[in-house]
Amino acid sequence: MKDTGPIPAGYSAIDGELAIGGMTASALVERAEDTPLFVYSADHLRKRVADLRAAMPKRLAIHYAMKGNPFPAVLKLMNGMVDGFDIASGGELELALAAGVDATKISFAGPGKRDRELDRAISLGVTLNCESEGEFERAVAIGARLGVTPRLAVRVNPSFDLKGSGMKMGGGAKQFGVDAARVPALVKRIIASGAEFRGFHIYAGSQALKADAIIEMQSQTLALVAELTEAIGVPPPHVNLGGGFGIPYFPGDMPVDIAAVGAALGEALDALPTSLSDTHFCIELGRYLVGEAGVYLTRIVDRKISHGEIFLITDGGLHHQLAASGNFGSVIRRNYPVAIANKFASEPEEVASIVGCLCTPLDKLSDQAHLPRADVGDLVAIFCAGAYGASASPANFLGQGPAQEMLV
Ligand SMILES: *Cc1c(COP(=O)(O)O)cnc(C)c1O
């Protein structure tokens, strides 16, 4: 038997079944008329944002980094709750606009922005987080051609990274941002070009669970901002402090202590030099806001025994939930939180592996988990499916196609 990750708070049983947004798993599947599907809970999203706001300093704005979940209904709901959207492609820009997001609340990071993406963003008044000197030059040329003043921030490649983070995005040679030492010169060029200087974007990593690591990163980030401000002589109007708050996926993982992070950040902001007293600060979070609000539901289509081990074979798989299969940035495969959704209140009584329907041994959703007895027709729930699920998995692999998505 192998342990599975902790089921996120906020999920309970109705009539013995897993309920999401007050509906049982089988009612949700009936509404969707098919499996597999992703279900996102609006209540879960609302509570998450409210709890985070309560923990963070008042001065801090909260942005949604929409990479983790760009489902239109989720974007619309988030638009009413967060202060800004962070995007990383022209495609995300169109999705945000379609969800009603005000373009001036959007900032656009990401290496390799094409001219047509810059063109569209600049003409709408989106803030560009410039990832290089070359991108700055292209933005200025495009602004001149359009007769629009580009709004330019600089993404800084810091010399530190986020300790314990799943994906490091700062520290050393990186394709992201401009090395900190070259930032003052670039900001002076931005100001001299007549573009609107919007400030800094400093992103050091993702999926950290330890409050201490996040506090250290935020304090290093603020120190870097103070240093850059001194070197430039002009304070940044806006500073995006990055994010990196993780969620528990695996056995033993504990949630981030946001009260500790918020308290430390409040003190750090209060201690900033007066040159930064008019600067607006934000954090950008993706998975922390949406990850635990999503559940992937898939149906068991076969049950078989091989060499004495039980396999539950589902109509879903890694083509929708690549990360749960361990093939999205994991070094060691570990089990996500899982359940037999229509037997959520039942006691575990056997050890079984849950696999997908793809003809590859990579397609394992849960390895030797302790579960209630499950048969053909039962529903499997994979939790923590609200981020990097539907949009970050190879849906067309083996001709399968995407899963349905639903906000309830
Ligand atoms: C991926 C990414 C995010 C979101 O990361 P999460 O782990 O989902 O919070 C935020 N900002 C930038 C720049 C990113 O690349």
Short mmCIF file of C-alpha atoms and ligand atoms in Angstrom, two decimals:
data_model
loop_
_atom_site.label_atom_id
_atom_site.label_comp_id
_atom_site.label_asym_id
_atom_site.label_seq_id
_atom_site.Cartn_x
_atom_site.Cartn_y
_atom_site.Cartn_z
CA MET A 1 0.00 0.00 0.00
CA LYS A 2 1.16 3.56 -0.72
CA ASP A 3 -0.12 6.69 0.95
CA THR A 4 -2.13 9.26 -0.98
CA GLY A 5 -1.98 13.03 -0.57
CA PRO A 6 -4.25 14.86 1.86
CA ILE A 7 -7.79 15.59 0.63
CA PRO A 8 -8.18 19.39 0.70
CA ALA A 9 -10.39 20.95 3.38
CA GLY A 10 -13.95 21.78 2.42
CA TYR A 11 -15.06 18.51 0.83
CA SER A 12 -17.69 16.41 2.56
CA ALA A 13 -20.21 13.70 1.80
CA ILE A 14 -23.89 13.96 0.90
CA ASP A 15 -25.71 10.61 0.90
CA GLY A 16 -22.33 8.91 1.22
CA GLU A 17 -21.01 10.56 -1.95
CA LEU A 18 -18.41 13.27 -2.46
CA ALA A 19 -20.24 16.60 -2.81
CA ILE A 20 -18.93 19.64 -4.65
CA GLY A 21 -20.88 22.88 -4.48
CA GLY A 22 -23.75 21.06 -2.78
CA MET A 23 -24.11 18.46 -5.56
CA THR A 24 -23.13 14.81 -5.33
CA ALA A 25 -20.55 13.39 -7.72
CA SER A 26 -23.18 11.32 -9.51
CA ALA A 27 -25.49 14.33 -9.90
CA LEU A 28 -22.59 16.32 -11.35
CA VAL A 29 -21.82 13.55 -13.83
CA GLU A 30 -25.50 13.38 -14.73
CA ARG A 31 -25.52 17.10 -15.39
CA ALA A 32 -22.41 16.80 -17.57
CA GLU A 33 -23.95 13.79 -19.33
CA ASP A 34 -20.52 12.20 -19.58
CA THR A 35 -17.22 11.50 -17.87
CA PRO A 36 -14.49 12.55 -17.37
CA LEU A 37 -15.00 16.08 -16.15
CA PHE A 38 -13.39 18.80 -14.09
CA VAL A 39 -15.60 20.38 -11.46
CA TYR A 40 -14.55 23.70 -9.91
CA SER A 41 -16.20 24.92 -6.73
CA ALA A 42 -17.15 28.61 -6.65
CA ASP A 43 -17.55 28.50 -2.85
CA HIS A 44 -14.06 27.09 -2.51
CA LEU A 45 -12.63 29.85 -4.71
CA ARG A 46 -14.48 32.58 -2.79
CA LYS A 47 -13.34 31.29 0.58
CA ARG A 48 -9.77 30.95 -0.60
CA VAL A 49 -9.53 34.53 -1.78
CA ALA A 50 -11.30 35.86 1.34
CA ASP A 51 -9.02 33.92 3.71
CA LEU A 52 -5.95 35.09 1.85
CA ARG A 53 -7.05 38.74 1.95
CA ALA A 54 -7.68 38.47 5.66
CA ALA A 55 -4.15 37.15 6.20
CA MET A 56 -2.25 39.56 3.95
CA PRO A 57 -1.43 43.22 4.67
CA LYS A 58 -4.10 45.67 3.45
CA ARG A 59 -1.57 47.43 1.26
CA LEU A 60 -0.97 44.27 -0.77
CA ALA A 61 -2.97 43.68 -3.96
CA ILE A 62 -3.74 40.12 -5.04
CA HIS A 63 -3.41 39.12 -8.68
CA TYR A 64 -4.52 35.93 -10.35
CA ALA A 65 -1.83 34.30 -12.52
CA MET A 66 -4.25 32.63 -14.91
CA LYS A 67 -1.83 30.07 -16.34
CA GLY A 68 -3.06 27.40 -13.93
CA ASN A 69 -6.72 27.64 -14.88
CA PRO A 70 -8.03 29.73 -17.77
CA PHE A 71 -11.55 28.24 -17.79
CA PRO A 72 -13.85 31.15 -18.75
CA ALA A 73 -16.31 30.77 -15.85
CA VAL A 74 -13.40 30.66 -13.39
CA LEU A 75 -11.90 33.80 -14.93
CA LYS A 76 -15.24 35.62 -14.63
CA LEU A 77 -15.58 34.67 -10.99
CA MET A 78 -11.97 35.60 -10.22
CA ASN A 79 -12.42 38.93 -12.01
CA GLY A 80 -14.89 39.97 -9.35
CA MET A 81 -12.54 39.03 -6.53
CA VAL A 82 -8.91 39.85 -7.39
CA ASP A 83 -7.17 43.15 -8.15
CA GLY A 84 -5.36 42.16 -11.33
CA PHE A 85 -4.62 39.40 -13.81
CA ASP A 86 -1.18 38.17 -14.82
CA ILE A 87 -0.97 36.59 -18.23
CA ALA A 88 1.83 35.00 -20.20
CA SER A 89 0.56 34.82 -23.78
CA GLY A 90 -1.60 36.56 -26.33
CA GLY A 91 -4.04 33.67 -26.06
CA GLU A 92 -4.46 34.31 -22.33
CA LEU A 93 -4.98 37.99 -23.10
CA GLU A 94 -7.95 37.16 -25.33
CA LEU A 95 -9.40 34.79 -22.72
CA ALA A 96 -9.09 37.45 -20.01
CA LEU A 97 -10.72 40.10 -22.19
CA ALA A 98 -13.55 37.71 -23.10
CA ALA A 99 -14.15 37.17 -19.38
CA GLY A 100 -14.58 40.91 -18.95
CA VAL A 101 -11.21 41.74 -17.41
CA ASP A 102 -10.26 45.40 -17.81
CA ALA A 103 -7.09 45.50 -19.93
CA THR A 104 -5.48 48.07 -17.64
CA LYS A 105 -5.63 45.50 -14.81
CA ILE A 106 -3.59 43.01 -16.83
CA SER A 107 0.16 42.55 -16.83
CA PHE A 108 1.84 40.42 -19.44
CA ALA A 109 5.00 38.43 -18.63
CA GLY A 110 6.62 35.57 -20.49
CA PRO A 111 9.64 35.16 -22.72
CA GLY A 112 9.17 35.12 -26.46
CA LYS A 113 6.29 37.56 -26.90
CA ARG A 114 5.68 37.95 -30.61
CA ASP A 115 5.25 41.33 -32.28
CA ARG A 116 1.56 40.73 -32.85
CA GLU A 117 1.10 39.95 -29.15
CA LEU A 118 3.00 43.11 -28.17
CA ASP A 119 0.96 45.10 -30.67
CA ARG A 120 -2.35 43.93 -29.22
CA ALA A 121 -1.26 44.37 -25.60
CA ILE A 122 0.19 47.85 -26.12
CA SER A 123 -2.83 49.08 -28.03
CA LEU A 124 -5.08 47.97 -25.14
CA GLY A 125 -2.96 49.52 -22.36
CA VAL A 126 -1.79 46.22 -20.89
CA THR A 127 1.38 46.48 -18.78
CA LEU A 128 4.24 44.54 -20.34
CA ASN A 129 6.73 42.91 -18.02
CA CYS A 130 9.73 43.22 -20.34
CA GLU A 131 11.80 40.08 -20.32
CA SER A 132 14.80 41.54 -22.18
CA GLU A 133 16.32 44.68 -23.64
CA GLY A 134 15.33 43.41 -27.08
CA GLU A 135 11.70 43.13 -26.06
CA PHE A 136 11.81 46.69 -24.70
CA GLU A 137 13.14 47.93 -28.06
CA ARG A 138 10.42 46.11 -29.98
CA ALA A 139 7.75 47.46 -27.62
CA VAL A 140 8.93 51.03 -28.07
CA ALA A 141 8.99 50.66 -31.86
CA ILE A 142 5.49 49.17 -31.85
CA GLY A 143 4.21 51.93 -29.55
CA ALA A 144 5.64 54.58 -31.91
CA ARG A 145 4.00 52.93 -34.92
CA LEU A 146 0.65 52.71 -33.10
CA GLY A 147 0.91 56.18 -31.59
CA VAL A 148 0.37 54.66 -28.14
CA THR A 149 2.63 55.08 -25.10
CA PRO A 150 3.67 51.58 -24.02
CA ARG A 151 3.33 50.77 -20.32
CA LEU A 152 6.51 48.93 -19.40
CA ALA A 153 7.64 47.16 -16.27
CA VAL A 154 10.83 45.15 -16.08
CA ARG A 155 10.89 41.53 -15.10
CA VAL A 156 13.96 41.15 -12.95
CA ASN A 157 15.93 37.92 -12.82
CA PRO A 158 16.90 37.97 -9.15
CA SER A 159 20.11 36.44 -7.89
CA PHE A 160 18.12 34.31 -5.39
CA ASP A 161 15.51 31.62 -5.81
CA LEU A 162 12.57 30.36 -3.79
CA LYS A 163 13.91 27.64 -1.47
CA GLY A 164 12.05 24.36 -1.59
CA SER A 165 10.02 25.45 -4.59
CA GLY A 166 8.91 22.90 -7.14
CA MET A 167 9.95 25.05 -10.08
CA LYS A 168 12.73 27.58 -9.69
CA MET A 169 12.34 30.64 -11.86
CA GLY A 170 15.07 32.90 -10.55
CA GLY A 171 18.72 32.63 -9.57
CA GLY A 172 21.55 32.20 -12.05
CA ALA A 173 21.24 31.97 -15.81
CA LYS A 174 17.57 31.94 -16.80
CA GLN A 175 15.45 32.64 -19.84
CA PHE A 176 13.21 34.80 -17.64
CA GLY A 177 13.69 38.47 -16.94
CA VAL A 178 16.69 40.77 -17.07
CA ASP A 179 19.63 40.09 -14.76
CA ALA A 180 19.32 42.42 -11.75
CA ALA A 181 22.66 44.12 -12.47
CA ARG A 182 21.41 45.31 -15.88
CA VAL A 183 18.02 46.53 -14.68
CA PRO A 184 18.93 50.11 -13.69
CA ALA A 185 20.33 50.82 -17.16
CA LEU A 186 17.24 49.38 -18.82
CA VAL A 187 14.85 51.39 -16.62
CA LYS A 188 16.74 54.57 -17.50
CA ARG A 189 16.26 53.71 -21.18
CA ILE A 190 12.55 53.09 -20.61
CA ILE A 191 12.12 56.47 -18.96
CA ALA A 192 14.21 58.21 -21.64
CA SER A 193 12.14 56.59 -24.40
CA GLY A 194 8.98 58.31 -23.20
CA ALA A 195 7.31 55.00 -22.31
CA GLU A 196 5.39 54.82 -19.04
CA PHE A 197 7.61 53.14 -16.45
CA ARG A 198 5.37 50.80 -14.46
CA GLY A 199 7.85 49.13 -12.11
CA PHE A 200 9.21 45.67 -11.40
CA HIS A 201 8.11 42.09 -11.66
CA ILE A 202 10.22 39.70 -9.59
CA TYR A 203 9.27 36.04 -9.67
CA ALA A 204 11.52 33.55 -7.95
CA GLY A 205 9.63 30.27 -8.04
CA SER A 206 6.52 28.20 -7.54
CA GLN A 207 4.93 25.58 -5.25
CA ALA A 208 6.61 26.39 -1.93
CA LEU A 209 4.87 25.16 1.21
CA LYS A 210 7.19 26.46 3.91
CA ALA A 211 6.28 29.91 5.23
CA ASP A 212 9.92 30.55 6.15
CA ALA A 213 11.05 30.08 2.56
CA ILE A 214 8.36 32.45 1.26
CA ILE A 215 9.13 35.04 3.94
CA GLU A 216 12.83 34.90 3.09
CA MET A 217 12.13 35.28 -0.62
CA GLN A 218 9.81 38.24 -0.04
CA SER A 219 12.35 39.96 2.17
CA GLN A 220 15.10 39.41 -0.43
CA THR A 221 12.74 40.74 -3.09
CA LEU A 222 12.01 43.90 -1.12
CA ALA A 223 15.71 44.43 -0.46
CA LEU A 224 16.36 44.11 -4.20
CA VAL A 225 13.58 46.61 -4.96
CA ALA A 226 15.12 49.11 -2.53
CA GLU A 227 18.55 48.61 -4.11
CA LEU A 228 17.25 49.04 -7.65
CA THR A 229 15.28 52.14 -6.65
CA GLU A 230 18.38 53.69 -5.17
CA ALA A 231 20.43 52.91 -8.28
CA ILE A 232 17.77 54.33 -10.62
CA GLY A 233 16.75 57.33 -8.53
CA VAL A 234 13.08 56.94 -9.46
CA PRO A 235 10.70 54.80 -7.39
CA PRO A 236 8.73 52.08 -9.14
CA PRO A 237 4.97 52.84 -9.23
CA HIS A 238 4.20 49.11 -9.01
CA VAL A 239 6.06 46.09 -7.73
CA ASN A 240 4.92 42.54 -8.34
CA LEU A 241 6.56 40.49 -5.58
CA GLY A 242 5.88 37.19 -7.33
CA GLY A 243 4.00 34.40 -5.61
CA GLY A 244 5.03 30.82 -5.24
CA PHE A 245 2.51 29.80 -2.55
CA GLY A 246 2.02 26.06 -3.01
CA ILE A 247 -0.72 23.60 -2.10
CA PRO A 248 -0.35 20.18 -0.46
CA TYR A 249 -0.42 17.45 -3.09
CA PHE A 250 1.44 14.57 -1.48
CA PRO A 251 1.53 12.57 1.75
CA GLY A 252 3.08 14.67 4.51
CA ASP A 253 2.60 18.01 2.72
CA MET A 254 1.26 20.78 4.97
CA PRO A 255 -0.59 23.92 3.82
CA VAL A 256 1.28 27.24 3.73
CA ASP A 257 0.97 29.18 6.98
CA ILE A 258 -0.44 32.31 5.36
CA ALA A 259 -0.93 34.06 8.70
CA ALA A 260 2.83 33.89 9.28
CA VAL A 261 3.60 35.04 5.73
CA GLY A 262 1.12 37.92 5.98
CA ALA A 263 2.44 39.10 9.34
CA ALA A 264 6.05 39.08 8.16
CA LEU A 265 5.19 40.82 4.91
CA GLY A 266 3.24 43.50 6.77
CA GLU A 267 6.30 44.24 8.92
CA ALA A 268 8.61 44.22 5.92
CA LEU A 269 6.40 46.66 4.00
CA ASP A 270 6.22 48.95 7.03
CA ALA A 271 10.01 48.96 7.25
CA LEU A 272 10.60 50.04 3.65
CA PRO A 273 12.50 53.26 2.92
CA THR A 274 10.27 56.33 2.42
CA SER A 275 11.25 56.39 -1.27
CA LEU A 276 8.88 53.43 -1.67
CA SER A 277 5.97 54.81 0.33
CA ASP A 278 3.83 55.48 -2.78
CA THR A 279 4.65 52.18 -4.48
CA HIS A 280 1.83 49.68 -4.99
CA PHE A 281 2.73 46.09 -4.15
CA CYS A 282 1.03 42.92 -5.34
CA ILE A 283 1.53 39.18 -5.30
CA GLU A 284 0.53 36.91 -8.17
CA LEU A 285 -0.84 33.50 -7.36
CA GLY A 286 -2.10 30.74 -9.58
CA ARG A 287 -2.39 27.31 -8.05
CA TYR A 288 -2.80 28.61 -4.51
CA LEU A 289 -6.06 30.30 -5.49
CA VAL A 290 -7.57 27.63 -7.73
CA GLY A 291 -5.76 24.32 -7.26
CA GLU A 292 -7.74 22.89 -4.37
CA ALA A 293 -11.06 24.14 -5.77
CA GLY A 294 -11.01 21.61 -8.61
CA VAL A 295 -11.80 17.89 -8.70
CA TYR A 296 -11.37 15.59 -11.68
CA LEU A 297 -14.08 12.93 -11.92
CA THR A 298 -13.59 9.86 -14.05
CA ARG A 299 -15.52 6.59 -14.30
CA ILE A 300 -14.19 3.07 -13.80
CA VAL A 301 -14.64 1.10 -17.02
CA ASP A 302 -12.79 -2.06 -16.05
CA ARG A 303 -11.50 -3.83 -12.98
CA LYS A 304 -8.82 -6.45 -13.34
CA ILE A 305 -6.20 -8.40 -11.45
CA SER A 306 -2.62 -8.79 -12.60
CA HIS A 307 -0.15 -10.85 -10.59
CA GLY A 308 -2.41 -10.44 -7.60
CA GLU A 309 -2.70 -6.63 -7.85
CA ILE A 310 -6.00 -4.85 -8.46
CA PHE A 311 -6.23 -2.33 -11.29
CA LEU A 312 -9.15 0.07 -11.64
CA ILE A 313 -9.15 1.29 -15.23
CA THR A 314 -10.87 4.62 -15.84
CA ASP A 315 -12.10 6.60 -18.82
CA GLY A 316 -9.74 9.45 -17.85
CA GLY A 317 -6.01 9.68 -17.57
CA LEU A 318 -2.86 11.71 -17.95
CA HIS A 319 -4.25 13.40 -21.05
CA HIS A 320 -6.32 15.46 -18.57
CA GLN A 321 -4.31 15.13 -15.37
CA LEU A 322 -0.70 14.92 -16.43
CA ALA A 323 0.55 16.17 -13.07
CA ALA A 324 -1.28 13.45 -11.11
CA SER A 325 0.49 10.85 -13.24
CA GLY A 326 3.81 12.31 -12.09
CA ASN A 327 4.87 13.48 -15.52
CA PHE A 328 4.65 17.28 -15.05
CA GLY A 329 7.84 18.37 -13.36
CA SER A 330 8.01 15.64 -10.69
CA VAL A 331 11.21 13.77 -10.02
CA ILE A 332 9.58 10.95 -8.05
CA ARG A 333 6.03 9.78 -8.72
CA ARG A 334 3.81 10.14 -5.63
CA ASN A 335 0.08 9.84 -5.18
CA TYR A 336 -2.25 12.81 -5.38
CA PRO A 337 -5.26 12.79 -3.04
CA VAL A 338 -7.86 10.42 -4.51
CA ALA A 339 -11.19 8.88 -3.52
CA ILE A 340 -13.93 6.68 -4.86
CA ALA A 341 -16.31 9.61 -5.27
CA ASN A 342 -19.61 7.77 -4.98
CA LYS A 343 -18.31 5.84 -1.93
CA PHE A 344 -16.72 8.86 -0.25
CA ALA A 345 -18.06 7.96 3.19
CA SER A 346 -17.07 4.27 2.97
CA GLU A 347 -14.13 2.73 4.78
CA PRO A 348 -11.13 1.60 2.74
CA GLU A 349 -10.98 -2.18 2.37
CA GLU A 350 -8.58 -2.99 -0.45
CA VAL A 351 -5.41 -1.80 -2.13
CA ALA A 352 -5.84 -0.88 -5.80
CA SER A 353 -4.07 1.11 -8.48
CA ILE A 354 -6.08 3.61 -10.53
CA VAL A 355 -4.95 3.93 -14.12
CA GLY A 356 -6.14 5.80 -17.16
CA CYS A 357 -7.30 4.46 -20.49
CA LEU A 358 -4.19 5.40 -22.47
CA CYS A 359 -2.00 2.69 -23.90
CA THR A 360 1.13 3.77 -22.02
CA PRO A 361 2.51 2.67 -18.64
CA LEU A 362 2.89 6.37 -17.74
CA ASP A 363 -0.86 6.63 -17.40
CA LYS A 364 -1.13 5.89 -13.69
CA LEU A 365 -3.37 8.15 -11.59
CA SER A 366 -2.81 6.46 -8.25
CA ASP A 367 -0.42 3.69 -7.26
CA GLN A 368 -1.57 1.02 -4.75
CA ALA A 369 -3.95 3.26 -2.84
CA HIS A 370 -6.06 2.09 0.10
CA LEU A 371 -9.67 2.48 -1.11
CA PRO A 372 -13.22 1.27 -0.58
CA ARG A 373 -14.00 -1.63 -2.91
CA ALA A 374 -14.73 -0.13 -6.32
CA ASP A 375 -16.30 -1.67 -9.40
CA VAL A 376 -17.10 -0.86 -12.98
CA GLY A 377 -19.35 2.21 -13.07
CA ASP A 378 -18.01 3.77 -9.86
CA LEU A 379 -16.54 7.27 -9.99
CA VAL A 380 -12.98 8.19 -9.09
CA ALA A 381 -12.15 11.68 -7.78
CA ILE A 382 -8.66 13.10 -8.18
CA PHE A 383 -8.32 16.21 -5.99
CA CYS A 384 -6.10 19.26 -6.48
CA ALA A 385 -7.24 19.37 -10.08
CA GLY A 386 -8.10 23.06 -10.21
CA ALA A 387 -4.68 24.14 -11.50
CA TYR A 388 -2.46 22.70 -14.25
CA GLY A 389 -5.04 20.04 -15.05
CA ALA A 390 -7.24 20.63 -18.06
CA SER A 391 -5.04 23.24 -19.73
CA ALA A 392 -1.66 21.71 -18.92
CA SER A 393 -2.27 18.15 -20.10
CA PRO A 394 -1.97 16.68 -23.61
CA ALA A 395 -5.71 16.33 -24.25
CA ASN A 396 -5.33 15.10 -27.82
CA PHE A 397 -2.94 12.29 -26.97
CA LEU A 398 -4.28 9.03 -28.42
CA GLY A 399 -7.20 10.87 -29.97
CA GLN A 400 -8.93 11.30 -26.61
CA GLY A 401 -9.85 14.98 -26.62
CA PRO A 402 -10.53 17.36 -23.74
CA ALA A 403 -12.60 16.69 -20.63
CA GLN A 404 -15.63 18.80 -19.83
CA GLU A 405 -15.19 21.59 -17.29
CA MET A 406 -17.84 23.00 -15.00
CA LEU A 407 -18.00 25.68 -12.30
CA VAL A 408 -20.60 24.98 -9.63
C1 LIG B 1 3.62 30.06 -13.54
C2 LIG B 1 3.71 31.43 -13.04
C3 LIG B 1 2.86 31.85 -12.02
C4 LIG B 1 1.87 30.95 -11.34
O1 LIG B 1 2.48 29.95 -10.60
P1 LIG B 1 1.62 29.13 -9.53
O2 LIG B 1 2.53 28.08 -9.05
O3 LIG B 1 0.45 28.58 -10.28
O4 LIG B 1 1.18 30.09 -8.48
C5 LIG B 1 2.94 33.16 -11.62
N1 LIG B 1 3.81 34.01 -12.20
C6 LIG B 1 4.66 33.64 -13.17
C7 LIG B 1 5.58 34.63 -13.74
C8 LIG B 1 4.64 32.34 -13.62
O5 LIG B 1 5.47 31.97 -14.58
#
